mmCIF file of C-alpha atoms in Angstrom:
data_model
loop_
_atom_site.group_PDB
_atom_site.id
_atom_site.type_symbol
_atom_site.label_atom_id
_atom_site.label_comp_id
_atom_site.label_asym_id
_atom_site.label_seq_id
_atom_site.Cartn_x
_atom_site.Cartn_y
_atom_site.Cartn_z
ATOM 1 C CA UNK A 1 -3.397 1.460 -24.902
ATOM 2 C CA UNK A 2 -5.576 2.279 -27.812
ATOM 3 C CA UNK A 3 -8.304 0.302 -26.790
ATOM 4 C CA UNK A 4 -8.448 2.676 -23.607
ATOM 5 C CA UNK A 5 -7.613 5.616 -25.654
ATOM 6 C CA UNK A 6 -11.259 4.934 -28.450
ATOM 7 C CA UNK A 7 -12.802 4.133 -24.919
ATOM 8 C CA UNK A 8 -12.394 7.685 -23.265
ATOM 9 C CA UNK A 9 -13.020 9.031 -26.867
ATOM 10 C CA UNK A 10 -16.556 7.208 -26.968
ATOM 11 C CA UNK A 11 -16.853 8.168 -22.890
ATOM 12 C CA UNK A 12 -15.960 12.315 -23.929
ATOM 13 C CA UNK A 13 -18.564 11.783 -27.157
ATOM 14 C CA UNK A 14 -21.449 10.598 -25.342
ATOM 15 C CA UNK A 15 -20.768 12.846 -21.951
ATOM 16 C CA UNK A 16 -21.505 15.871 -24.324
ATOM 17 C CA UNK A 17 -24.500 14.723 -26.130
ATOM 18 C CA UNK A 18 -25.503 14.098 -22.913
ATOM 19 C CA UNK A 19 -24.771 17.288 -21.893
ATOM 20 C CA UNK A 20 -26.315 19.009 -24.917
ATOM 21 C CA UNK A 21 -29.662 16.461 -24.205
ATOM 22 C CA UNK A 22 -30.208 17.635 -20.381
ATOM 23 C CA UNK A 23 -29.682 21.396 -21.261
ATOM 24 C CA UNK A 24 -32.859 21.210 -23.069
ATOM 25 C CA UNK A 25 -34.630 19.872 -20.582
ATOM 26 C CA UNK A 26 -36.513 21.402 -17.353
ATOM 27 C CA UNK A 27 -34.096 21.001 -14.398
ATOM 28 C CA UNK A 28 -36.733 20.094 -12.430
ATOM 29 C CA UNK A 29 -40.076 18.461 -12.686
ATOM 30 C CA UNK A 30 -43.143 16.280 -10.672
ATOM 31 C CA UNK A 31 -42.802 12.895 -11.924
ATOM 32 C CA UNK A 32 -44.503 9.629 -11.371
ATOM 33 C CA UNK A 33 -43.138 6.711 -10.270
ATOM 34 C CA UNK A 34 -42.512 5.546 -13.201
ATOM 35 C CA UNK A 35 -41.761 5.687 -16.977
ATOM 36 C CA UNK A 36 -43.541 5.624 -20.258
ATOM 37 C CA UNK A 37 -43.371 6.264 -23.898
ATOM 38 C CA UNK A 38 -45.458 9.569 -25.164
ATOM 39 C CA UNK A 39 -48.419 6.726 -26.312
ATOM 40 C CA UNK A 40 -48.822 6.091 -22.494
ATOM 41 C CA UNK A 41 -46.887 2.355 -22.639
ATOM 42 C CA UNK A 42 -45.006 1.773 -19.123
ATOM 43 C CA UNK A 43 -41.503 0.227 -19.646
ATOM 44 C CA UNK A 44 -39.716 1.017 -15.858
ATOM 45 C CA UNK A 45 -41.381 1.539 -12.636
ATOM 46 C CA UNK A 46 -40.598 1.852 -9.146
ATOM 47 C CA UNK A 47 -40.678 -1.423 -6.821
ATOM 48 C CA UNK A 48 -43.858 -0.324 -5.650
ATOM 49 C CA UNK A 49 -45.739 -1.039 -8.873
ATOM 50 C CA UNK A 50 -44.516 -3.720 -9.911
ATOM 51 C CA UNK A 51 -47.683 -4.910 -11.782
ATOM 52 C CA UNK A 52 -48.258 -2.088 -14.574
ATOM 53 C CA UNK A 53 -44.785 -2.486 -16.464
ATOM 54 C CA UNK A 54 -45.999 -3.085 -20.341
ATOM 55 C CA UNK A 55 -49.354 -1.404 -19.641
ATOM 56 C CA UNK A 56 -50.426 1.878 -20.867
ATOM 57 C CA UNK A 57 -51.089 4.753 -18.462
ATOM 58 C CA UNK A 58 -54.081 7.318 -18.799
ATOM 59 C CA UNK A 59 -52.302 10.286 -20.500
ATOM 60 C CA UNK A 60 -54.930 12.924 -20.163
ATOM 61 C CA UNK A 61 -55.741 11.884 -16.380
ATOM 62 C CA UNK A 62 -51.762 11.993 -15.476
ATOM 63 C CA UNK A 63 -51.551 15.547 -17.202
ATOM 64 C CA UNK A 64 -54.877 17.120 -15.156
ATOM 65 C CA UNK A 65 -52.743 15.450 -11.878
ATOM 66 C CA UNK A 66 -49.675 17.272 -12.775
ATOM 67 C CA UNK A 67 -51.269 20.520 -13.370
ATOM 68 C CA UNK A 68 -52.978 20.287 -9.972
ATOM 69 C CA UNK A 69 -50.177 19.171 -8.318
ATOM 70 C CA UNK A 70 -48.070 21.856 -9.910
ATOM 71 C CA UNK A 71 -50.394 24.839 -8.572
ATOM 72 C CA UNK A 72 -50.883 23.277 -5.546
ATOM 73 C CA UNK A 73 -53.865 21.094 -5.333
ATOM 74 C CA UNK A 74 -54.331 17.433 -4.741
ATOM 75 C CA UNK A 75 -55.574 14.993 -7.204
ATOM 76 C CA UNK A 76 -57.448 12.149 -5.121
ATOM 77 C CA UNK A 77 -59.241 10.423 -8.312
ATOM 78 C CA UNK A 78 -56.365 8.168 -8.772
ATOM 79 C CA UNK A 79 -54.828 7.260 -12.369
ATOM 80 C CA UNK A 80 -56.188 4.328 -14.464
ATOM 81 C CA UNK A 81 -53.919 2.237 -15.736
ATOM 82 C CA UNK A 82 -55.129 -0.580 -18.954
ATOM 83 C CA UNK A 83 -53.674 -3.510 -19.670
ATOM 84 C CA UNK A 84 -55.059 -6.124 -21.566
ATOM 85 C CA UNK A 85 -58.752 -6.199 -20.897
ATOM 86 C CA UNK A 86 -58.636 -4.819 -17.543
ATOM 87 C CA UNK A 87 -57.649 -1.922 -15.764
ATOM 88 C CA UNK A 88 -56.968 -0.817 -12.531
ATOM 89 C CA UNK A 89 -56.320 2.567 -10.406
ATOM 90 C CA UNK A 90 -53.573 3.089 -8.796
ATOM 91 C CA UNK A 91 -52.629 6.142 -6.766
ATOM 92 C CA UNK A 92 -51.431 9.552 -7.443
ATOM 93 C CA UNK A 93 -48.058 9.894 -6.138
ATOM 94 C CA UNK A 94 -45.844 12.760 -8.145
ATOM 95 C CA UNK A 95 -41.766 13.646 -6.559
ATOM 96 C CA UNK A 96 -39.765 16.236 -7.909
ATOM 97 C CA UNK A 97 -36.744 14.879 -9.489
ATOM 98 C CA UNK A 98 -33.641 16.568 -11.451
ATOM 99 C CA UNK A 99 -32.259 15.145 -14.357
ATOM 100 C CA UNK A 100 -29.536 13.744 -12.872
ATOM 101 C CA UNK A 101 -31.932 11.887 -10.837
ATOM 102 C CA UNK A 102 -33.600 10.426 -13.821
ATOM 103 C CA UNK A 103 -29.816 9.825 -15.357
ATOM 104 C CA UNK A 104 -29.279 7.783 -12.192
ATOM 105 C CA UNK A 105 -32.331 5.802 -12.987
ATOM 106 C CA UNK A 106 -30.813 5.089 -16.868
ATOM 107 C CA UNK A 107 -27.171 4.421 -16.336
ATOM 108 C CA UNK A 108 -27.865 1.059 -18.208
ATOM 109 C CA UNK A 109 -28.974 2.812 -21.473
ATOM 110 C CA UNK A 110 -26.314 5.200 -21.340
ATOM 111 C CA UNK A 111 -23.874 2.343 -20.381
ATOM 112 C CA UNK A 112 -24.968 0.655 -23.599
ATOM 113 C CA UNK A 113 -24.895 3.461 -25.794
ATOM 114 C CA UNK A 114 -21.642 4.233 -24.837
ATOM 115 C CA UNK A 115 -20.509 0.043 -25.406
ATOM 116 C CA UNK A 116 -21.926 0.936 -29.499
ATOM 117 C CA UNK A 117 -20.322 3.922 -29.440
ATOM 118 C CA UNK A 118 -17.235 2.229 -28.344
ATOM 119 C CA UNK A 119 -17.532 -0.328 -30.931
ATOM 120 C CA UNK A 120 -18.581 2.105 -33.819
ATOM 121 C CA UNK A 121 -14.869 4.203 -33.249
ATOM 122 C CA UNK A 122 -13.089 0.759 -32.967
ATOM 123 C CA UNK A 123 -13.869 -0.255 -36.489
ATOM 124 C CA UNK A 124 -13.717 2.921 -37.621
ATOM 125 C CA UNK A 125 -10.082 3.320 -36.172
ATOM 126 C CA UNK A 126 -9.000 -0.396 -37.111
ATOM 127 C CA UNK A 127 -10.935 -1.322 -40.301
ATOM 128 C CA UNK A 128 -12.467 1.749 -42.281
ATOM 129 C CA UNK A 129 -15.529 -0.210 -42.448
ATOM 130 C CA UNK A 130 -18.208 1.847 -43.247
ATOM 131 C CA UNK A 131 -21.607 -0.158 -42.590
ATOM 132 C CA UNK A 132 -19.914 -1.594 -38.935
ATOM 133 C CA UNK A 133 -19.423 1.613 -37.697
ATOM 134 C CA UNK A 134 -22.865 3.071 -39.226
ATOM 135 C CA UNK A 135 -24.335 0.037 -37.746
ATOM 136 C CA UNK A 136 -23.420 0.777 -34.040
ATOM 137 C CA UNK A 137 -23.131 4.289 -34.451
ATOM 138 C CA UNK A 138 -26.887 4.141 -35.071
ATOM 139 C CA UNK A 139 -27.910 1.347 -32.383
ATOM 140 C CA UNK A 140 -25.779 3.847 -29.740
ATOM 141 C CA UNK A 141 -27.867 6.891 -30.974
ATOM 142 C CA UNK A 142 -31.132 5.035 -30.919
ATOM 143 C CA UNK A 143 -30.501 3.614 -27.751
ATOM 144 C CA UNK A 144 -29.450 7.416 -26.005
ATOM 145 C CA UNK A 145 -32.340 9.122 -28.193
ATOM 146 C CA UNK A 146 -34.516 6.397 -26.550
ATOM 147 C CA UNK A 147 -33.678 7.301 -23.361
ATOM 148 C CA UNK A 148 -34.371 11.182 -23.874
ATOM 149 C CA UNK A 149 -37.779 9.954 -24.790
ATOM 150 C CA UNK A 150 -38.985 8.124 -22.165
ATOM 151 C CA UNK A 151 -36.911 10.036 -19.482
ATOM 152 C CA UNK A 152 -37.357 13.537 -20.351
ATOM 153 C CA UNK A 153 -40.337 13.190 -23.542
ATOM 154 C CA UNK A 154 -37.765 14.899 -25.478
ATOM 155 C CA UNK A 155 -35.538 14.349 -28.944
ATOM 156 C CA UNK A 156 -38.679 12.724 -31.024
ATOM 157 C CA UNK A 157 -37.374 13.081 -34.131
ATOM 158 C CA UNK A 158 -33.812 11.833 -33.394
ATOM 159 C CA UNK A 159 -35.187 8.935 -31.719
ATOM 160 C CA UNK A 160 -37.664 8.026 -34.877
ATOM 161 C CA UNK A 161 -34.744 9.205 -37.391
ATOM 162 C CA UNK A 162 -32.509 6.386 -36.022
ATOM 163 C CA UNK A 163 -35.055 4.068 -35.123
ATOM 164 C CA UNK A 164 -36.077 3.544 -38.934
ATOM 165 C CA UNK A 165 -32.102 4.344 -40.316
ATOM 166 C CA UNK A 166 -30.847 1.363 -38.179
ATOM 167 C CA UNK A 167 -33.359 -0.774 -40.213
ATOM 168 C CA UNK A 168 -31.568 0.388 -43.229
ATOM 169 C CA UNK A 169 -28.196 0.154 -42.120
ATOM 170 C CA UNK A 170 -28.756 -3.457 -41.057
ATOM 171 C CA UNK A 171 -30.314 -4.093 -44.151
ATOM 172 C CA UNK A 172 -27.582 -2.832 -46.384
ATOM 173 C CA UNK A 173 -25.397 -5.300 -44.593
ATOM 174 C CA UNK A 174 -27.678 -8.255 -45.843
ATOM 175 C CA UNK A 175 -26.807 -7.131 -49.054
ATOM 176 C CA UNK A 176 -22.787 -7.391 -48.040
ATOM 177 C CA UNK A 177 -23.129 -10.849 -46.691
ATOM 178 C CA UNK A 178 -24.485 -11.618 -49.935
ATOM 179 C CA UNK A 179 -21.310 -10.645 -51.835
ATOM 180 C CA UNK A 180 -22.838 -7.467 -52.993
ATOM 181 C CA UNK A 181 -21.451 -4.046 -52.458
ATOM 182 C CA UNK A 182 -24.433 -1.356 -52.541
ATOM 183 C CA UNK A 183 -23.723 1.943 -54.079
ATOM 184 C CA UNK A 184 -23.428 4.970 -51.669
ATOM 185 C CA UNK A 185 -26.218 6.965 -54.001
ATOM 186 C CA UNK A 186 -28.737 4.458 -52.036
ATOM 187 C CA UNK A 187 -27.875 6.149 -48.698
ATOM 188 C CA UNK A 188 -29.402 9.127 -50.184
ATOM 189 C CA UNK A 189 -33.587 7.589 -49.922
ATOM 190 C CA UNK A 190 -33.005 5.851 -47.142
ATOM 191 C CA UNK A 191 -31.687 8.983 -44.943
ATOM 192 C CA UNK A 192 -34.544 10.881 -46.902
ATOM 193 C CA UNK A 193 -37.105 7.975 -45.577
ATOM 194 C CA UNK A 194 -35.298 8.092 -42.068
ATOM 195 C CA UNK A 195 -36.088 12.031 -42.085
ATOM 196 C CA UNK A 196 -39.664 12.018 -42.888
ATOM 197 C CA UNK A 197 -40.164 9.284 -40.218
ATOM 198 C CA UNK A 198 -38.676 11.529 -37.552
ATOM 199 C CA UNK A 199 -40.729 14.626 -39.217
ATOM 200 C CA UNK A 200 -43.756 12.939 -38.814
ATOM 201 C CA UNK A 201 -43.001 11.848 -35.753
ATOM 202 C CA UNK A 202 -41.674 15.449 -33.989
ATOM 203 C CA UNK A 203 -44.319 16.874 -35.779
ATOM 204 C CA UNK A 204 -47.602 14.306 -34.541
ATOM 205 C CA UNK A 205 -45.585 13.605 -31.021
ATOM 206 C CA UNK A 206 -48.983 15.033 -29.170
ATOM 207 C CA UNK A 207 -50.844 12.145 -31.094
ATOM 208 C CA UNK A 208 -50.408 9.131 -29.092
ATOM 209 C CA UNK A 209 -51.712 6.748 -31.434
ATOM 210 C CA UNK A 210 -49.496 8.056 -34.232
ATOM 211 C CA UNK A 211 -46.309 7.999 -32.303
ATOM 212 C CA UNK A 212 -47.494 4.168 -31.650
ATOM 213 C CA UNK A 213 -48.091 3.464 -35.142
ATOM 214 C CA UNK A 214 -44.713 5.386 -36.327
ATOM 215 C CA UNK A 215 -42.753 2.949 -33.525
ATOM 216 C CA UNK A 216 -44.272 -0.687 -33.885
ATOM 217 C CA UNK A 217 -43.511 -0.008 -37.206
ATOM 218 C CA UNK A 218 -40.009 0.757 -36.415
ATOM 219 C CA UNK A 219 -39.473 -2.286 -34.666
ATOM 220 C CA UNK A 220 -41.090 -4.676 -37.192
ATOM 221 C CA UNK A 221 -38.518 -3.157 -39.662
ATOM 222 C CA UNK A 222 -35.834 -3.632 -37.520
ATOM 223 C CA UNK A 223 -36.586 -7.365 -36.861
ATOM 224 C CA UNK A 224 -37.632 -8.175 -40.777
ATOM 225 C CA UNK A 225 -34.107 -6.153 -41.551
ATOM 226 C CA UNK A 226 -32.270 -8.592 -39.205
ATOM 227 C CA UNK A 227 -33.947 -11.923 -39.975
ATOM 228 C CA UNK A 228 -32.633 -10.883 -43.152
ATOM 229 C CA UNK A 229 -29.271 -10.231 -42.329
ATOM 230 C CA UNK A 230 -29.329 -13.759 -39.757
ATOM 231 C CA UNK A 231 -30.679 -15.690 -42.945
ATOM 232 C CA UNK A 232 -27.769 -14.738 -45.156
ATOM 233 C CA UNK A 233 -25.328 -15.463 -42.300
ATOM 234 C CA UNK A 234 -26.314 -19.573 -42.747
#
């Protein structure tokens, strides 16, 4: 019964963040057919493009097609998409779509922030342990800030805030598998590091290359971190 009582707890959480997130958003915009990171990188598309997933869309192209759309006019150029090497064109098509449309289309990121939500409350409810429940607590907001990125282009610096604190957090529990208990006054550089990463990154999110700079080296971070952490496990 308490199991089912964190779960709607973590379920009423997450429902209004995700309230709060689409509020900020336009209710209703020309999209694509498909999804991409502010540096242009494609990571979901529609069935009928099945090819450019991983590839990186023209950004300034895709913007002059929007605007033309938007007031009206057709855009019959076509959008370049590059991969490794090559490119190829592919052609314009832009739908409107709401929010809860593009919800729809990421019920498995929510679904999985909510699952490290879940788990963050659980050991927070069962074993007052700190680092487990910053752990998951910062996978579930990295993984619902993530989706406000690519879905909506919104939420930079949450996204980059978490993206380099989960590296920490993980990190810090190397150090615990060691034996070694890390004083809380180290939180205190590593949040401050955390928040100039998502400064930097709200403040340069026009700047594709510096938004892919800022997140390959988020993800290098994260997988040194936890090679780490696996090393100490053995």
């Amino acid at each position: 019964m308490r199991n089912i009582l964190l779960l709607f707890i973590s379920l009423i959480l997450l429902s209004i963040v995700l309230l709060i997130g689409v509020l900020q958003t336009s209710s209703e915009t020309l999209r694509p057919p498909f999804y991409y990171y502010p540096n242009g990188t494609i990571i979901q598309s529609s069935e009928e493009f099945p090819s450019i997933l991983g590839k990186k869309v023209d950004l300034l192209e895709l913007e002059i097609a929007v605007k033309m759309a938007e007031s009206g006019k057709s855009y019959e150029n076509g959008i370049h998409i590059y991969g490794k090497g090559v490119s190829e064109t592919i052609p314009v098509i832009l739908a409107p779509k709401s929010y809860y449309s593009v919800i729809q289309e990421f019920t498995r990121d929510i679904l999985i922030s909510l699952l490290y939500l879940s788990v963050a409350i659980w050991f927070f409810f069962y074993t007052r342990d700190l680092y487990m429940l910053l752990l998951f607590g910062s996978l579930s907001c990295l993984s619902l800030f993530n989706f406000f990125l690519v879905g909506f282009h919104e939420f930079h610096f949450l996204f980059f805030f978490f993206l380099y604190f989960t590296a920490f957090v993980i990190l810090n529990i190397s150090f615990r598998l060691r034996g070694k208990e890390l004083p809380i006054r180290w939180f205190a550089p590593e949040v401050i590091f955390s928040l100039i990463a998502g400064f930097v990154g709200r403040s340069q999110k026009a700047d594709p290359h510096i938004f892919g700079i800022l997140a390959t080296n988020g993800v290098y971070f994260i997988l040194f971190c936890s090679i780490i952490c696996i090393f100490f496990l053995f």
